[in-house]
Amino acid sequence: MHVGVDSFVAKVTDPDTEHVVGPVERFAHLLEEIETADRAGLYSYGIGEHHRSEYYDAAPAVILAAAAARTQQIRMRSAVTVLSAADPVRVWQEYATVDLISGGRVELVVGRGSFTEAFPLFGLPFSDYDELFTSKLDLLLQIRDNERVTWSGPHRPALNDQPVFPRPAQDPFPIWVGVGGSPESFYRAGALGLPLMIAIIGGAPAQFAPLVDLYRRAGAEAGHPPEQLKVGLHCFGFLGDDVAAATNAFYPGWEAMFTTIARERGGMPPSRRQFDATRGPDGAYFIGDPDMIVEKATRVAEQLGGIDRINLQMTNPRLRHADLLHSIELLGEAAPKLADV
């Protein structure tokens, strides 16, 4: 099992001083976090994509290019690229370029996103949510597999024997599909033979076992070999020297983040009881010391019939930079114990 970190590059207020970290300082912190993950031996670092005031990750390819130039081994990922609201040709060009800068260390995870702001921002109808993703994924895969592309579909002008450059260092270039809980999304990824990244933001990972089975059955029925049907998890996670240290560092920002979402969506405000249940033995959050993280990841892998990787989303709006760096270092200590899981 490979282990990595994901970041949404949240706008941060220091919980000790109430100092609001400005964007220039926040990006300096982010690059230090990625360099720390590289030195710690982690497999990958992913950058999300949001178009909201509380995040600085609107241009993930730019961030990953800067990180690629400052690292040696760690792989760079989008987490996820909101393909529904993007031009697949431009997405390809950007990530192929980052792949060349990194020497072949980039992976593209595409999805529809968990927020809706990108649709009005780029002049796209949210009512076409699924069709946009399906057609644009088809074009992206055509570009990956063919240097010259002939394609037609809704929402974008057709291409007729059009060369698309540059070509990346990796061949084939790795494209994953990011999914939530829709059975149709799991089936589609399997039928296409694409690796699957599951965003689990609550509940229990074991609940996804039937969907993972659906994905693998769809892939097998389409003739894809089992080793091609990789499964990864994106979950909230944070490490400390003990459970109390990890929890006390991460909880205040988690509460602030989900309070904002609850207000926007009309849901119930988050509670400490909910948080503690979700970080418990069967919950979705990986929060604790390195040994606990190893134990939980091993158990989840068994529940889902094996997983290729786990990526922990560590950032939140009230988190000390030093605590985040320490969490990344501790995850580096845990990673070798999961290599053969």
Short mmCIF file of C-alpha atoms in Angstrom, two decimals:
data_model
loop_
_atom_site.label_atom_id
_atom_site.label_comp_id
_atom_site.label_asym_id
_atom_site.label_seq_id
_atom_site.Cartn_x
_atom_site.Cartn_y
_atom_site.Cartn_z
CA MET A 1 0.00 0.00 0.00
CA HIS A 2 1.29 3.44 -0.94
CA VAL A 3 0.76 6.34 1.48
CA GLY A 4 0.45 10.02 0.63
CA VAL A 5 -0.94 13.40 1.64
CA ASP A 6 -3.62 15.56 0.03
CA SER A 7 -4.10 19.29 0.54
CA PHE A 8 -6.84 21.74 -0.34
CA VAL A 9 -4.47 24.61 0.59
CA ALA A 10 -6.92 25.98 3.12
CA LYS A 11 -6.72 29.56 4.32
CA VAL A 12 -5.34 29.19 7.84
CA THR A 13 -5.72 31.10 11.09
CA ASP A 14 -3.05 30.22 13.65
CA PRO A 15 -4.97 28.80 16.66
CA ASP A 16 -2.47 30.23 19.17
CA THR A 17 -2.16 33.81 17.94
CA GLU A 18 -5.29 34.24 15.74
CA HIS A 19 -2.91 35.44 13.03
CA VAL A 20 -4.47 34.95 9.59
CA VAL A 21 -1.80 33.45 7.37
CA GLY A 22 -1.70 35.45 4.14
CA PRO A 23 -1.57 33.80 0.71
CA VAL A 24 2.14 34.38 0.11
CA GLU A 25 3.05 32.86 3.48
CA ARG A 26 0.54 30.06 3.00
CA PHE A 27 2.12 29.00 -0.28
CA ALA A 28 5.58 29.10 1.31
CA HIS A 29 4.23 26.80 4.04
CA LEU A 30 2.67 24.50 1.45
CA LEU A 31 5.90 24.04 -0.47
CA GLU A 32 7.69 23.30 2.81
CA GLU A 33 5.03 20.68 3.56
CA ILE A 34 5.57 19.00 0.19
CA GLU A 35 9.35 19.07 0.58
CA THR A 36 8.94 17.51 4.03
CA ALA A 37 6.76 14.75 2.55
CA ASP A 38 9.43 14.10 -0.09
CA ARG A 39 12.18 13.79 2.54
CA ALA A 40 9.93 11.58 4.68
CA GLY A 41 9.66 9.07 1.83
CA LEU A 42 5.93 9.43 1.22
CA TYR A 43 4.68 8.15 -2.12
CA SER A 44 2.63 11.13 -3.31
CA TYR A 45 1.27 14.58 -2.59
CA GLY A 46 -2.05 15.73 -4.06
CA ILE A 47 -3.49 19.21 -4.55
CA GLY A 48 -7.24 19.71 -4.78
CA GLU A 49 -9.17 22.21 -6.87
CA HIS A 50 -11.65 24.66 -5.42
CA HIS A 51 -12.95 28.06 -6.45
CA ARG A 52 -13.88 29.38 -3.02
CA SER A 53 -12.50 32.12 -0.80
CA GLU A 54 -11.34 29.71 1.93
CA TYR A 55 -8.98 27.77 -0.37
CA TYR A 56 -5.95 28.73 -2.47
CA ASP A 57 -5.96 25.71 -4.81
CA ALA A 58 -7.77 27.14 -7.86
CA ALA A 59 -4.77 26.40 -10.13
CA PRO A 60 -3.40 23.02 -8.96
CA ALA A 61 -1.19 22.39 -11.99
CA VAL A 62 0.75 25.58 -11.24
CA ILE A 63 1.23 24.50 -7.62
CA LEU A 64 2.35 21.02 -8.62
CA ALA A 65 4.86 22.42 -11.11
CA ALA A 66 6.44 24.53 -8.36
CA ALA A 67 6.51 21.49 -6.07
CA ALA A 68 7.96 19.25 -8.76
CA ALA A 69 10.90 21.62 -9.21
CA ARG A 70 11.68 21.42 -5.47
CA THR A 71 11.36 17.67 -4.90
CA GLN A 72 13.20 14.52 -5.98
CA GLN A 73 11.10 11.36 -5.53
CA ILE A 74 7.56 12.08 -4.44
CA ARG A 75 4.79 11.77 -7.01
CA MET A 76 2.48 14.74 -7.69
CA ARG A 77 -1.30 14.36 -8.04
CA SER A 78 -4.40 16.39 -8.60
CA ALA A 79 -6.98 15.67 -5.90
CA VAL A 80 -9.19 16.11 -7.86
CA THR A 81 -9.21 18.04 -11.13
CA VAL A 82 -12.80 19.22 -11.70
CA LEU A 83 -12.94 17.91 -15.27
CA SER A 84 -16.63 18.75 -15.73
CA ALA A 85 -15.79 22.46 -15.62
CA ALA A 86 -12.52 22.31 -17.59
CA ASP A 87 -11.33 21.96 -21.17
CA PRO A 88 -9.79 18.46 -21.45
CA VAL A 89 -7.26 19.67 -24.03
CA ARG A 90 -5.97 22.33 -21.66
CA VAL A 91 -6.00 19.92 -18.70
CA TRP A 92 -3.90 17.50 -20.74
CA GLN A 93 -1.42 20.18 -21.79
CA GLU A 94 -0.99 21.47 -18.25
CA TYR A 95 -0.44 18.08 -16.62
CA ALA A 96 1.71 16.72 -19.45
CA THR A 97 3.92 19.78 -18.94
CA VAL A 98 4.13 19.19 -15.18
CA ASP A 99 4.97 15.55 -15.90
CA LEU A 100 7.90 16.67 -18.05
CA ILE A 101 9.08 19.13 -15.39
CA SER A 102 8.94 16.39 -12.75
CA GLY A 103 10.64 13.75 -14.87
CA GLY A 104 7.54 11.54 -14.97
CA ARG A 105 6.14 11.88 -11.43
CA VAL A 106 2.61 13.17 -12.09
CA GLU A 107 -0.81 11.53 -11.87
CA LEU A 108 -4.14 13.06 -12.82
CA VAL A 109 -7.20 12.30 -10.70
CA VAL A 110 -10.34 13.62 -12.38
CA GLY A 111 -13.78 14.02 -10.89
CA ARG A 112 -16.85 16.21 -10.68
CA GLY A 113 -15.95 17.95 -7.43
CA SER A 114 -17.87 18.25 -4.17
CA PHE A 115 -18.76 21.96 -4.62
CA THR A 116 -20.64 23.65 -7.45
CA GLU A 117 -18.87 27.04 -7.78
CA ALA A 118 -16.88 26.01 -10.87
CA PHE A 119 -20.00 25.65 -13.02
CA PRO A 120 -21.26 29.26 -12.99
CA LEU A 121 -17.66 30.53 -12.88
CA PHE A 122 -16.90 28.91 -16.23
CA GLY A 123 -20.36 29.42 -17.71
CA LEU A 124 -21.53 25.80 -17.57
CA PRO A 125 -25.02 24.54 -16.68
CA PHE A 126 -25.06 22.47 -13.50
CA SER A 127 -28.02 20.57 -14.94
CA ASP A 128 -25.54 18.91 -17.33
CA TYR A 129 -23.38 17.77 -14.38
CA ASP A 130 -23.06 14.12 -15.43
CA GLU A 131 -23.00 14.59 -19.20
CA LEU A 132 -20.23 17.16 -18.91
CA PHE A 133 -18.02 14.76 -17.01
CA THR A 134 -18.74 11.74 -19.20
CA SER A 135 -18.04 13.50 -22.48
CA LYS A 136 -14.96 15.32 -21.25
CA LEU A 137 -13.48 12.16 -19.75
CA ASP A 138 -13.98 10.47 -23.12
CA LEU A 139 -12.04 13.27 -24.84
CA LEU A 140 -9.28 13.23 -22.22
CA LEU A 141 -8.77 9.49 -22.72
CA GLN A 142 -8.71 9.96 -26.49
CA ILE A 143 -5.94 12.53 -26.07
CA ARG A 144 -4.01 10.22 -23.75
CA ASP A 145 -4.15 7.33 -26.20
CA ASN A 146 -3.67 9.23 -29.47
CA GLU A 147 -1.26 11.96 -30.51
CA ARG A 148 -3.73 13.05 -33.21
CA VAL A 149 -7.34 13.22 -32.09
CA THR A 150 -10.63 13.03 -33.95
CA TRP A 151 -13.54 13.54 -31.56
CA SER A 152 -16.95 15.12 -31.32
CA GLY A 153 -19.36 15.56 -28.45
CA PRO A 154 -21.52 18.07 -26.58
CA HIS A 155 -20.22 21.16 -24.79
CA ARG A 156 -17.05 21.51 -26.88
CA PRO A 157 -16.11 22.04 -30.55
CA ALA A 158 -15.12 18.87 -32.40
CA LEU A 159 -11.52 17.92 -33.18
CA ASN A 160 -10.59 16.56 -36.61
CA ASP A 161 -7.21 14.82 -36.79
CA GLN A 162 -5.91 17.44 -34.37
CA PRO A 163 -2.44 16.93 -32.87
CA VAL A 164 -2.32 17.63 -29.14
CA PHE A 165 1.02 18.49 -27.55
CA PRO A 166 3.10 18.16 -25.46
CA ARG A 167 3.27 14.45 -24.78
CA PRO A 168 4.18 13.55 -21.18
CA ALA A 169 7.22 11.65 -19.93
CA GLN A 170 5.06 8.69 -18.85
CA ASP A 171 3.40 6.41 -21.38
CA PRO A 172 0.65 5.67 -20.63
CA PHE A 173 0.02 8.74 -18.53
CA PRO A 174 -1.83 7.69 -15.33
CA ILE A 175 -5.42 8.96 -15.12
CA TRP A 176 -7.55 8.03 -12.09
CA VAL A 177 -11.25 8.65 -11.55
CA GLY A 178 -12.26 10.27 -8.28
CA VAL A 179 -15.67 9.15 -6.98
CA GLY A 180 -17.99 9.64 -4.02
CA GLY A 181 -20.84 7.23 -3.42
CA SER A 182 -22.56 6.89 -6.80
CA PRO A 183 -22.77 3.27 -8.06
CA GLU A 184 -22.82 4.59 -11.64
CA SER A 185 -19.44 6.24 -11.09
CA PHE A 186 -17.90 3.04 -9.72
CA TYR A 187 -19.29 1.01 -12.63
CA ARG A 188 -18.09 3.52 -15.24
CA ALA A 189 -14.53 3.55 -13.86
CA GLY A 190 -14.43 -0.23 -13.89
CA ALA A 191 -15.81 -0.52 -17.41
CA LEU A 192 -13.16 1.94 -18.62
CA GLY A 193 -10.41 0.09 -16.75
CA LEU A 194 -9.35 3.23 -14.90
CA PRO A 195 -7.95 3.22 -11.36
CA LEU A 196 -10.38 4.45 -8.74
CA MET A 197 -9.89 7.07 -6.01
CA ILE A 198 -12.70 7.02 -3.43
CA ALA A 199 -13.33 10.16 -1.37
CA ILE A 200 -14.60 9.01 2.03
CA ILE A 201 -15.52 12.03 4.15
CA GLY A 202 -17.69 10.28 6.72
CA GLY A 203 -19.27 7.02 7.78
CA ALA A 204 -17.26 3.80 7.61
CA PRO A 205 -14.94 2.64 4.82
CA ALA A 206 -16.40 -0.87 5.06
CA GLN A 207 -19.67 0.50 3.66
CA PHE A 208 -17.91 0.96 0.32
CA ALA A 209 -17.10 -2.74 -0.06
CA PRO A 210 -20.14 -3.49 -2.30
CA LEU A 211 -19.27 -0.53 -4.53
CA VAL A 212 -15.63 -1.61 -4.80
CA ASP A 213 -16.86 -5.08 -5.72
CA LEU A 214 -19.11 -3.53 -8.39
CA TYR A 215 -16.10 -1.65 -9.77
CA ARG A 216 -13.99 -4.79 -9.97
CA ARG A 217 -16.79 -6.85 -11.53
CA ALA A 218 -17.39 -4.15 -14.15
CA GLY A 219 -13.70 -4.11 -14.97
CA ALA A 220 -13.49 -7.88 -15.24
CA GLU A 221 -16.58 -8.02 -17.48
CA ALA A 222 -14.96 -5.42 -19.75
CA GLY A 223 -11.83 -7.58 -20.00
CA HIS A 224 -9.46 -5.47 -17.91
CA PRO A 225 -6.79 -7.35 -15.92
CA PRO A 226 -7.11 -7.22 -12.09
CA GLU A 227 -3.80 -5.39 -11.65
CA GLN A 228 -5.17 -2.51 -13.73
CA LEU A 229 -8.14 -2.03 -11.40
CA LYS A 230 -6.42 -0.18 -8.58
CA VAL A 231 -8.31 1.30 -5.64
CA GLY A 232 -7.21 4.27 -3.57
CA LEU A 233 -8.79 6.15 -0.66
CA HIS A 234 -8.87 9.86 0.08
CA CYS A 235 -9.75 10.40 3.76
CA PHE A 236 -9.26 12.97 6.47
CA GLY A 237 -6.22 12.11 8.53
CA PHE A 238 -3.75 13.56 10.99
CA LEU A 239 -0.95 12.15 13.13
CA GLY A 240 0.47 13.12 16.49
CA ASP A 241 2.74 11.57 19.09
CA ASP A 242 -0.41 10.13 20.65
CA VAL A 243 -4.14 10.11 19.95
CA ALA A 244 -4.84 13.13 22.15
CA ALA A 245 -2.20 15.26 20.43
CA ALA A 246 -3.50 14.40 16.96
CA THR A 247 -7.12 14.98 17.95
CA ASN A 248 -6.50 18.25 19.76
CA ALA A 249 -4.55 19.65 16.82
CA PHE A 250 -7.03 18.65 14.12
CA TYR A 251 -10.46 18.99 15.72
CA PRO A 252 -10.80 22.82 15.96
CA GLY A 253 -10.26 23.28 12.22
CA TRP A 254 -12.45 20.32 11.36
CA GLU A 255 -15.27 21.84 13.39
CA ALA A 256 -14.83 25.22 11.70
CA MET A 257 -14.79 23.68 8.24
CA PHE A 258 -17.91 21.57 8.69
CA THR A 259 -19.76 24.37 10.47
CA THR A 260 -19.35 26.47 7.32
CA ILE A 261 -20.57 23.63 5.09
CA ALA A 262 -23.56 22.96 7.35
CA ARG A 263 -24.60 26.62 7.18
CA GLU A 264 -24.37 26.64 3.39
CA ARG A 265 -26.24 23.39 2.86
CA GLY A 266 -28.76 23.59 5.67
CA GLY A 267 -27.41 20.58 7.53
CA MET A 268 -26.85 19.85 11.20
CA PRO A 269 -23.79 21.52 12.74
CA PRO A 270 -20.89 19.17 13.48
CA SER A 271 -20.32 17.81 16.97
CA ARG A 272 -17.42 16.42 18.93
CA ARG A 273 -19.34 13.19 19.37
CA GLN A 274 -19.65 12.83 15.60
CA PHE A 275 -15.95 13.54 15.15
CA ASP A 276 -14.89 11.02 17.80
CA ALA A 277 -17.12 8.33 16.29
CA THR A 278 -15.71 8.89 12.81
CA ARG A 279 -12.11 8.72 14.04
CA GLY A 280 -12.92 5.50 15.93
CA PRO A 281 -11.83 1.99 14.90
CA ASP A 282 -14.43 1.61 12.13
CA GLY A 283 -14.78 5.25 11.08
CA ALA A 284 -13.41 7.06 8.05
CA TYR A 285 -10.89 9.36 9.76
CA PHE A 286 -7.27 8.30 10.23
CA ILE A 287 -6.39 10.34 13.30
CA GLY A 288 -3.93 9.06 15.90
CA ASP A 289 -0.35 7.94 16.33
CA PRO A 290 1.62 6.03 13.64
CA ASP A 291 0.83 2.59 15.06
CA MET A 292 -2.89 3.33 15.13
CA ILE A 293 -2.79 4.55 11.53
CA VAL A 294 -1.02 1.36 10.41
CA GLU A 295 -3.51 -0.82 12.26
CA LYS A 296 -6.51 1.00 10.82
CA ALA A 297 -5.18 1.09 7.26
CA THR A 298 -4.49 -2.64 7.40
CA ARG A 299 -8.02 -3.33 8.63
CA VAL A 300 -9.61 -1.13 5.93
CA ALA A 301 -7.57 -2.83 3.22
CA GLU A 302 -8.94 -6.19 4.38
CA GLN A 303 -12.50 -4.87 4.43
CA LEU A 304 -12.24 -3.63 0.84
CA GLY A 305 -10.41 -6.63 -0.59
CA GLY A 306 -7.13 -4.77 -0.93
CA ILE A 307 -6.26 -1.17 -1.74
CA ASP A 308 -3.35 0.34 -3.61
CA ARG A 309 -3.03 3.55 -1.62
CA ILE A 310 -4.35 5.83 1.11
CA ASN A 311 -4.05 9.61 0.85
CA LEU A 312 -4.70 11.65 3.99
CA GLN A 313 -6.24 15.11 3.68
CA MET A 314 -4.49 16.89 6.54
CA THR A 315 -5.04 20.61 6.09
CA ASN A 316 -7.78 22.63 7.75
CA PRO A 317 -8.41 26.29 8.63
CA ARG A 318 -7.12 26.23 12.23
CA LEU A 319 -3.90 24.24 12.24
CA ARG A 320 -0.37 25.05 13.36
CA HIS A 321 2.15 24.78 10.56
CA ALA A 322 4.60 23.02 12.88
CA ASP A 323 1.96 20.42 13.80
CA LEU A 324 1.27 19.73 10.13
CA LEU A 325 4.97 19.24 9.37
CA HIS A 326 5.25 16.87 12.34
CA SER A 327 2.21 14.93 11.15
CA ILE A 328 3.79 14.45 7.72
CA GLU A 329 7.02 13.23 9.33
CA LEU A 330 5.10 10.74 11.49
CA LEU A 331 3.22 9.48 8.44
CA GLY A 332 6.62 8.87 6.87
CA GLU A 333 7.45 6.63 9.83
CA ALA A 334 4.23 4.65 9.33
CA ALA A 335 4.50 4.27 5.56
CA PRO A 336 7.16 1.48 5.44
CA LYS A 337 4.99 -0.69 7.71
CA LEU A 338 2.21 -0.53 5.12
CA ALA A 339 4.38 -1.24 2.08
CA ASP A 340 3.45 -4.92 1.97
CA VAL A 341 -0.19 -4.60 3.05
#
